[in-house]
Coordinates of C-alpha atoms in Angstrom, one line a residue:
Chain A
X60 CA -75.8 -63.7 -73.0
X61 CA -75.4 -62.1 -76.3
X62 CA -78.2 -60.0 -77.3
X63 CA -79.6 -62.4 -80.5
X64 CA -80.0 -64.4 -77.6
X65 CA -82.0 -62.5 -75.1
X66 CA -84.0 -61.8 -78.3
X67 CA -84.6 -65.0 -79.1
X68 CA -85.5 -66.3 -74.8
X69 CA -87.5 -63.3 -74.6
X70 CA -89.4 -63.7 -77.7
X71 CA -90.0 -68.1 -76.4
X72 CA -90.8 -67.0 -73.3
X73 CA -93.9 -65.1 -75.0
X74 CA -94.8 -67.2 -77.2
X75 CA -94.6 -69.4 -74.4
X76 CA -97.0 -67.7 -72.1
X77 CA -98.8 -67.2 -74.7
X78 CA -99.3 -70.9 -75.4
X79 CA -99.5 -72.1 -71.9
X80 CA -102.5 -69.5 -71.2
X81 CA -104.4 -70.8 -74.5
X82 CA -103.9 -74.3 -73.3
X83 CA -104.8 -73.3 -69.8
X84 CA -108.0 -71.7 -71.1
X85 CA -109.0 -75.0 -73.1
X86 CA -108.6 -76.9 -69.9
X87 CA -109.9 -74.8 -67.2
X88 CA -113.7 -76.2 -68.2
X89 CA -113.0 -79.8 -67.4
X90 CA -110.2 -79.5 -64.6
X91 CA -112.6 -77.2 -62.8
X92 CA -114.9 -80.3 -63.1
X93 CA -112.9 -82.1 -61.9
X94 CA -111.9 -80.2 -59.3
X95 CA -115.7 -80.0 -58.3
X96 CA -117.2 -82.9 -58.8
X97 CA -114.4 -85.6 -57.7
X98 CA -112.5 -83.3 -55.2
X99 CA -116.2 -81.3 -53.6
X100 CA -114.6 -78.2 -54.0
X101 CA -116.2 -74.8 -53.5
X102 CA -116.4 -72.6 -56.7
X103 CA -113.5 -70.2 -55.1
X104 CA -111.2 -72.7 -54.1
X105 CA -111.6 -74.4 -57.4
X106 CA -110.8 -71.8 -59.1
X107 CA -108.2 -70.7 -57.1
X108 CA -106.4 -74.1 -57.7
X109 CA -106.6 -73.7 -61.3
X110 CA -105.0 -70.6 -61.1
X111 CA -102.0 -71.9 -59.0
X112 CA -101.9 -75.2 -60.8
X113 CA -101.8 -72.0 -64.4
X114 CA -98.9 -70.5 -62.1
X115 CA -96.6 -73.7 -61.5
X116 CA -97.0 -75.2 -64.7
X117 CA -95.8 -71.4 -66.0
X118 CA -93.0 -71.4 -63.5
X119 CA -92.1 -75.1 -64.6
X120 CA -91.8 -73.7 -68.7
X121 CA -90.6 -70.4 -67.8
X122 CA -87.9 -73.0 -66.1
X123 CA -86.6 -74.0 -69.3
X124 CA -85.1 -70.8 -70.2
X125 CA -83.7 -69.5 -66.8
X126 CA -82.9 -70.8 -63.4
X127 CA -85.7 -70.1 -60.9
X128 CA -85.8 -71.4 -57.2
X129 CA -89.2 -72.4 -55.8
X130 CA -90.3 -72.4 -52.6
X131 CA -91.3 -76.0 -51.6
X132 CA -91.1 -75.6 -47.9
X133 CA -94.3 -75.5 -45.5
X134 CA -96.3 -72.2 -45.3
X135 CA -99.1 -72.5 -42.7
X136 CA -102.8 -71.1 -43.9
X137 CA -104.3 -69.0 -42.9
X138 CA -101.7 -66.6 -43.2
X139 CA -101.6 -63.1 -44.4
X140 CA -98.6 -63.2 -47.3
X141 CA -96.8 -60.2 -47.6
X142 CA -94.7 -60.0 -51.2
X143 CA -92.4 -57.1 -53.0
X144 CA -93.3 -56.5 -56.4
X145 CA -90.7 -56.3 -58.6
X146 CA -92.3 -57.3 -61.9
X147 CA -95.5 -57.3 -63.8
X148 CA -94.5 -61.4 -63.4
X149 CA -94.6 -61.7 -59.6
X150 CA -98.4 -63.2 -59.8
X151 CA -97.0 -65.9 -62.2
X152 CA -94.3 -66.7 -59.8
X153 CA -97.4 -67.8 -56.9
X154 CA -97.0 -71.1 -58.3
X155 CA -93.6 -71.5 -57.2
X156 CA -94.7 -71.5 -53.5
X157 CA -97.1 -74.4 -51.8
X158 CA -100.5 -72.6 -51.1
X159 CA -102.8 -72.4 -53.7
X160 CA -106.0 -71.5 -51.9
X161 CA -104.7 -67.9 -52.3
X162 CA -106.8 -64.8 -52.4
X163 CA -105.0 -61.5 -54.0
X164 CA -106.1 -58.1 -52.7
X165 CA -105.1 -56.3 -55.9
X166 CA -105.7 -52.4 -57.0
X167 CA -108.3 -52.3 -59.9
X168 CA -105.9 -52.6 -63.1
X169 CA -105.3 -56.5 -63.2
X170 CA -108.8 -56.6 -63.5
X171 CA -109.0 -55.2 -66.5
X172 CA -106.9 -57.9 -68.1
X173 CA -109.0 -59.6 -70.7
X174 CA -108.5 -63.7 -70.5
X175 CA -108.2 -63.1 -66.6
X176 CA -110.7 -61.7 -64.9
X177 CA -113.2 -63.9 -65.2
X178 CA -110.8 -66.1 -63.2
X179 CA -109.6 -63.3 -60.7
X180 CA -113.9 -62.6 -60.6
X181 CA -114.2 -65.9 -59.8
X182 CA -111.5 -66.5 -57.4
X183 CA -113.0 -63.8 -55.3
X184 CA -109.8 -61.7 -55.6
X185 CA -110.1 -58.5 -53.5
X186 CA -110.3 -55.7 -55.5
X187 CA -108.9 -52.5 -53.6
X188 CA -110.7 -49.9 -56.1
X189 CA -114.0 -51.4 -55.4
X190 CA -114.2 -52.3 -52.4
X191 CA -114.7 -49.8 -49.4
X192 CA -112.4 -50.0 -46.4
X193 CA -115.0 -51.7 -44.3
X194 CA -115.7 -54.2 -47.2
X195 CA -112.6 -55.0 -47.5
X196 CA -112.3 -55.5 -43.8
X197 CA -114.7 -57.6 -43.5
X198 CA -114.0 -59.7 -47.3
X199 CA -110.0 -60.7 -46.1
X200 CA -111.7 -61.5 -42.3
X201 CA -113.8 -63.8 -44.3
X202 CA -111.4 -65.4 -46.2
X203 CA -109.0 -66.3 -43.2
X204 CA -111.9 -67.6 -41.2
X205 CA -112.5 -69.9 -44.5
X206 CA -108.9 -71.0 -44.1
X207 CA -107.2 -69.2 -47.0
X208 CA -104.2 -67.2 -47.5
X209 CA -104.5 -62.9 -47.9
X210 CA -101.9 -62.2 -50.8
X211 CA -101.2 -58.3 -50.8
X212 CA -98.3 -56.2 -52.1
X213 CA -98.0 -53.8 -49.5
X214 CA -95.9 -51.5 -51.4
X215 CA -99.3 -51.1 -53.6
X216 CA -97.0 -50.9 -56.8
X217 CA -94.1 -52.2 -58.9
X218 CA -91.1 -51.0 -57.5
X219 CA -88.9 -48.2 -59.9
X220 CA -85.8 -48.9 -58.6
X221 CA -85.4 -52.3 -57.3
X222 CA -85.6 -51.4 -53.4
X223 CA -88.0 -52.1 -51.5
X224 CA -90.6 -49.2 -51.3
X225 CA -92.4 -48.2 -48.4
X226 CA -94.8 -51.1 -46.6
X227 CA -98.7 -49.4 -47.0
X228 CA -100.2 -50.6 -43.5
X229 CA -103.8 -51.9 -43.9
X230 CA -102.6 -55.8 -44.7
X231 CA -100.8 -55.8 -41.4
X232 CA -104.2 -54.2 -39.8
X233 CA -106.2 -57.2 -40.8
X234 CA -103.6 -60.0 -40.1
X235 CA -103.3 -58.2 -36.3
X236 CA -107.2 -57.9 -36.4
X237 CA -107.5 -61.8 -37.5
X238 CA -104.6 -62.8 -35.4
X239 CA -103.1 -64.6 -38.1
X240 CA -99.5 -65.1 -38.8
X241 CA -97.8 -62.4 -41.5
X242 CA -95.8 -64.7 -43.6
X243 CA -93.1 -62.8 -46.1
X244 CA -93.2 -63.5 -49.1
X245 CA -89.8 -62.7 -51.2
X246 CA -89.3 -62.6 -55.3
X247 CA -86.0 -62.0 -56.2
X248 CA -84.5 -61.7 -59.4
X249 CA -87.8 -61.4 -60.7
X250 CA -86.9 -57.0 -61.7
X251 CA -84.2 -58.3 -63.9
X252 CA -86.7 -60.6 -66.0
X253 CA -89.6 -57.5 -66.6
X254 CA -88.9 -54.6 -65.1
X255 CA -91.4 -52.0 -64.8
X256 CA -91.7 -49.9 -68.0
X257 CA -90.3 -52.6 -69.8
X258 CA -91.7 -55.1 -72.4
X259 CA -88.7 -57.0 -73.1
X260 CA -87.9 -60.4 -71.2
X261 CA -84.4 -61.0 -70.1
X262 CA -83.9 -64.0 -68.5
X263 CA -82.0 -64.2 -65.6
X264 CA -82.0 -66.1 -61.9
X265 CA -85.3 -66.0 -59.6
X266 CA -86.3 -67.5 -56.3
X267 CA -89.3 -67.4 -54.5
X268 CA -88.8 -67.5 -50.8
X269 CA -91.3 -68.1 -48.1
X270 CA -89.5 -66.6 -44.9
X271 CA -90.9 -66.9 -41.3
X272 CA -94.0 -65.3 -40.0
X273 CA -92.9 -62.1 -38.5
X274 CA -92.7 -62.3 -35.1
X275 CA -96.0 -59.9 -33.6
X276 CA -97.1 -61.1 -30.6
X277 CA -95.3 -57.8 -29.1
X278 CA -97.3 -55.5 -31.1
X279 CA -100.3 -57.0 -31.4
X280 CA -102.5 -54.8 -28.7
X281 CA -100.5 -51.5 -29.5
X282 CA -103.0 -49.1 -31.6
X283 CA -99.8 -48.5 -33.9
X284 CA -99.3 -52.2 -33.8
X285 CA -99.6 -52.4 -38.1
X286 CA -97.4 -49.9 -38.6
X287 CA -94.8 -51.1 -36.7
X288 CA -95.5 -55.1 -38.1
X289 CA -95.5 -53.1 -41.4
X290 CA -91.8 -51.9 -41.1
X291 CA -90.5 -55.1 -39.5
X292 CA -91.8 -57.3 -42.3
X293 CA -90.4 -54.3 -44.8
X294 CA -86.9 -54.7 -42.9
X295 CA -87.2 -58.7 -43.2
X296 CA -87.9 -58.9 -46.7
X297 CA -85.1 -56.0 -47.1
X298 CA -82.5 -57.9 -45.9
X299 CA -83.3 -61.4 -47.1
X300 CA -83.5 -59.9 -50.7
X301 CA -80.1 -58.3 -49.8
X302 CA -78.3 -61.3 -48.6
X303 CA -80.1 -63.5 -51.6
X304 CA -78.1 -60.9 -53.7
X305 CA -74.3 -61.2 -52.0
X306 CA -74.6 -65.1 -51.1
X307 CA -76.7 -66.7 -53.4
X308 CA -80.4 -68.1 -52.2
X309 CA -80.2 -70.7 -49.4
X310 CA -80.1 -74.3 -50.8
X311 CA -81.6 -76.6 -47.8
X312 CA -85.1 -74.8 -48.3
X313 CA -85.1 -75.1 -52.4
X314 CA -85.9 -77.4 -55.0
X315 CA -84.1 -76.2 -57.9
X316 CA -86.0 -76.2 -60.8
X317 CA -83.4 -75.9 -63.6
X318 CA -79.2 -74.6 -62.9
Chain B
X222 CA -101.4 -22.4 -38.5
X223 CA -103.9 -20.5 -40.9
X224 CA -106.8 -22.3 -42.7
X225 CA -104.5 -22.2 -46.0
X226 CA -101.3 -23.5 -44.3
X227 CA -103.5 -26.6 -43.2
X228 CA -104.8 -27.6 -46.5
X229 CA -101.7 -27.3 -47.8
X230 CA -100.0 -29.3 -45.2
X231 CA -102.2 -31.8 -45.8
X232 CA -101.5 -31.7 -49.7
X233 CA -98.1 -32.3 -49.1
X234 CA -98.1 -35.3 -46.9
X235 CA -100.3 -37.0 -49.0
X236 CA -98.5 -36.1 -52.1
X237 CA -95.4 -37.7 -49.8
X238 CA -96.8 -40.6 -48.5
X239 CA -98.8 -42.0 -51.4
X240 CA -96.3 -40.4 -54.5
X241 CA -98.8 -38.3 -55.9
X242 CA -98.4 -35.6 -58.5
X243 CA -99.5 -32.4 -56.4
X244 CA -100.9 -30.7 -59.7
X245 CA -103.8 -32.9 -59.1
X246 CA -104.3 -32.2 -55.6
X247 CA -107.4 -30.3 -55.9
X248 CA -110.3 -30.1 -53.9
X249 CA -113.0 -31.6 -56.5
X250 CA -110.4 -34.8 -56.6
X251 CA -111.8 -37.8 -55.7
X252 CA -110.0 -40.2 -54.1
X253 CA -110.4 -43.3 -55.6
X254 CA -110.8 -42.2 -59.3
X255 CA -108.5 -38.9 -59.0
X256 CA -105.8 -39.5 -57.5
X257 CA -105.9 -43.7 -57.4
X258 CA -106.3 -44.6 -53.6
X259 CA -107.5 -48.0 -52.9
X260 CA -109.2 -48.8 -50.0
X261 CA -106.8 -50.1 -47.5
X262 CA -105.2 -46.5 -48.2
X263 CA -107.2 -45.0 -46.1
X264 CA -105.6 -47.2 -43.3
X265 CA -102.2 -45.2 -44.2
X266 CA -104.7 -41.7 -44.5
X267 CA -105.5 -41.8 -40.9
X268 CA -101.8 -43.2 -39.6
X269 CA -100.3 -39.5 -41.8
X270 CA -103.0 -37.4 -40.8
X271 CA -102.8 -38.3 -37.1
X272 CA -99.4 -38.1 -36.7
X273 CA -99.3 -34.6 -38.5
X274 CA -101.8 -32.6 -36.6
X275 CA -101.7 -35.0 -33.5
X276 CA -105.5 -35.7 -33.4
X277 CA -107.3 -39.1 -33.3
X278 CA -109.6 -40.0 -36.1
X279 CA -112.6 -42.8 -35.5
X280 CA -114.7 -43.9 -37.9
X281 CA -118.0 -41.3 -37.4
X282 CA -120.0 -40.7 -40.4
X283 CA -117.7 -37.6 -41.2
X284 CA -115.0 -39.6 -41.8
X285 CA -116.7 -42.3 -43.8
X286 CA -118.2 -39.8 -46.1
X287 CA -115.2 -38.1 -47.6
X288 CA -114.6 -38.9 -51.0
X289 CA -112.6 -35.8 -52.3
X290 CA -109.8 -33.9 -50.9
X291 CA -111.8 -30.9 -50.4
X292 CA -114.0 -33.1 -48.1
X293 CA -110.8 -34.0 -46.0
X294 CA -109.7 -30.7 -45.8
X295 CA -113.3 -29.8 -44.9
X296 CA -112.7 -32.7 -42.1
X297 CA -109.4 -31.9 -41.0
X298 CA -110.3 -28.1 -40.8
X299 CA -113.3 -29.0 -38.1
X300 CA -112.1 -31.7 -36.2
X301 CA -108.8 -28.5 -35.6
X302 CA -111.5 -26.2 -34.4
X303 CA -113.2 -28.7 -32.1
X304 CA -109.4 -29.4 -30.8
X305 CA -108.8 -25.6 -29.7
X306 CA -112.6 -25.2 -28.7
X307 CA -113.6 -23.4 -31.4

């Protein structure tokens, strides 16, 4: 793609977002409503589908200007999701898998965004440089006895160089504490669209892959047990991101938003 | 090893493990605010810190009062001597 055009999907895809978050803003008040009064929804769950439904309908628009792959297949909840982080848009790309009672265990920055944290506030998002290790603990125990889905980017930052950094350990702690299922959670193609350091959209392929839980029953009542669920889930999400790349994503578990 | 190589030991595989600059490992940093640790990083502090000096670390009230580096090294330093019986 010449680079007038770049400019010009980068610059739409702004304006875009842009957009989409105003007209997401006008319509959180009565959709939340909604979501409360005609579905009974708690406050956090409510909220939390808003924020998916923000997500998909992003993922559906960002669709019009590159091909993304979404992830339409079933992932159980409670579950503790485990994702790389490629790209400042890896939140965004939530919507383009099937749960949407998600909680994210983030590090303090996102919530400085203006616009969103009332919503991540509300949502009851985790938030790592609050919270004390105990409180934490006990906050994602909560949320997968409530039946939701743990969101954490174990890698605890963007990556620089497009591999997969090293797996931090303390998600896999609380899914072998919980004894729920660690489900992998795989963006790819998502470095090419923002990479970090970058402000400049470049369009380009993504999918969104849910892979299998990781298999932990063997580990599960060894005191190093995270650290070794940790490096498993690291090498699964290693080489599915490594074969996306030489043979193209798998279609049988994709709905193909846009080719 | 001598008080001095310990704390320094320690600088160096936190500085590894969670990519910190080691100019601001001092002992007045905190953790959180300093040198950015979240909470579920202490998970990884205990997995590093056992497997370098081969000691187990529970959750006593030492522990869960450290908030700078000093204060680890402080930790680190006396759980060593109660090790060798000192």
């Amino acid at each position: 793609m010449c680079l007038a055009l770049r400019l010009a999907a980068s610059v739409a895809l702004y304006a875009g977002t842009f957009l989409w978050t105003t007209v997401g803003m006008m319509a959180a008040g009565p959709v939340y409503l909604f979501l409360r009064l005609i579905h009974r929804m708690g406050r956090r769950e409510a909220v939390r589908k808003l924020i998916w439904l923000y997500g998909r309908g992003w993922v559906t628009l960002a669709g019009m200007f590159m091909p993304i792959r979404r992830h339409d297949g079933n992932v159980a909840s409670p579950c503790v999701l485990v994702a790389n982080h490629a790209s400042f848009f890896d939140t965004y790309f939530l919507g383009a898998q099937p749960l949407w009672n998600v909680c994210m265990a983030l590090k303090g920055w996102p919530f400085r965004i203006p616009c969103y944290v009332w919503f991540m506030r509300a949502a009851g998002y985790l938030n790592l440089d609050e919270l004390s290790l105990e409180e934490t603990l006990a906050a994602a125990q909560a949320e997968l006895t409530n039946g939701a889905a743990l969101l954490f980017f174990p890698e605890g930052t963007r990556s620089r160089d497009g591999r997969v950094g090293r797996f931090r350990t303390g998600a896999f702690l609380i899914a072998l504490q919980s004894a729920v299922p660690v489900v992998p959670l795989c963006f790819w193609g998502t470095r090419g669209l923002l990479p970090r350091g970058s402000w400049l959209i470049r369009p380009t392929r993504i999918a969104v892959r849910a892979l299998a839980p990781v298999r932990s029953e063997d580990v599960r009542h060894r005191p190093d047990g995270h650290i070794l669920l940790a490096r498993r889930a690291r090498g699964i999400i290693s080489v599915a991101l490594a074969e996306m790349a030489t043979n193209g994503v798998p279609n049988n578990t994709f709905k193909e938003e846009r080719t | 090893m001598t008080e001095i190589e310990i704390v320094d030991r320690i600088n160096f595989v936190l500085a590894e493990e969670f990519e910190i600059d080691p100019d601001r490992m001092t002992p007045t940093a905190l953790f959180k605010d300093d040198l950015g640790l979240d909470s579920l990083d202490a998970v990884d502090m205990v997995v590093v810190l056992e497997q370098e000096f081969k000691f187990k670390i529970t959750k006593t009230e030492a522990y869960q009062a450290i908030r700078t580096l000093g204060d680890l090294h402080a930790f680190v330093l006396a759980r060593r001597a109660e090790a060798s019986g000192g």
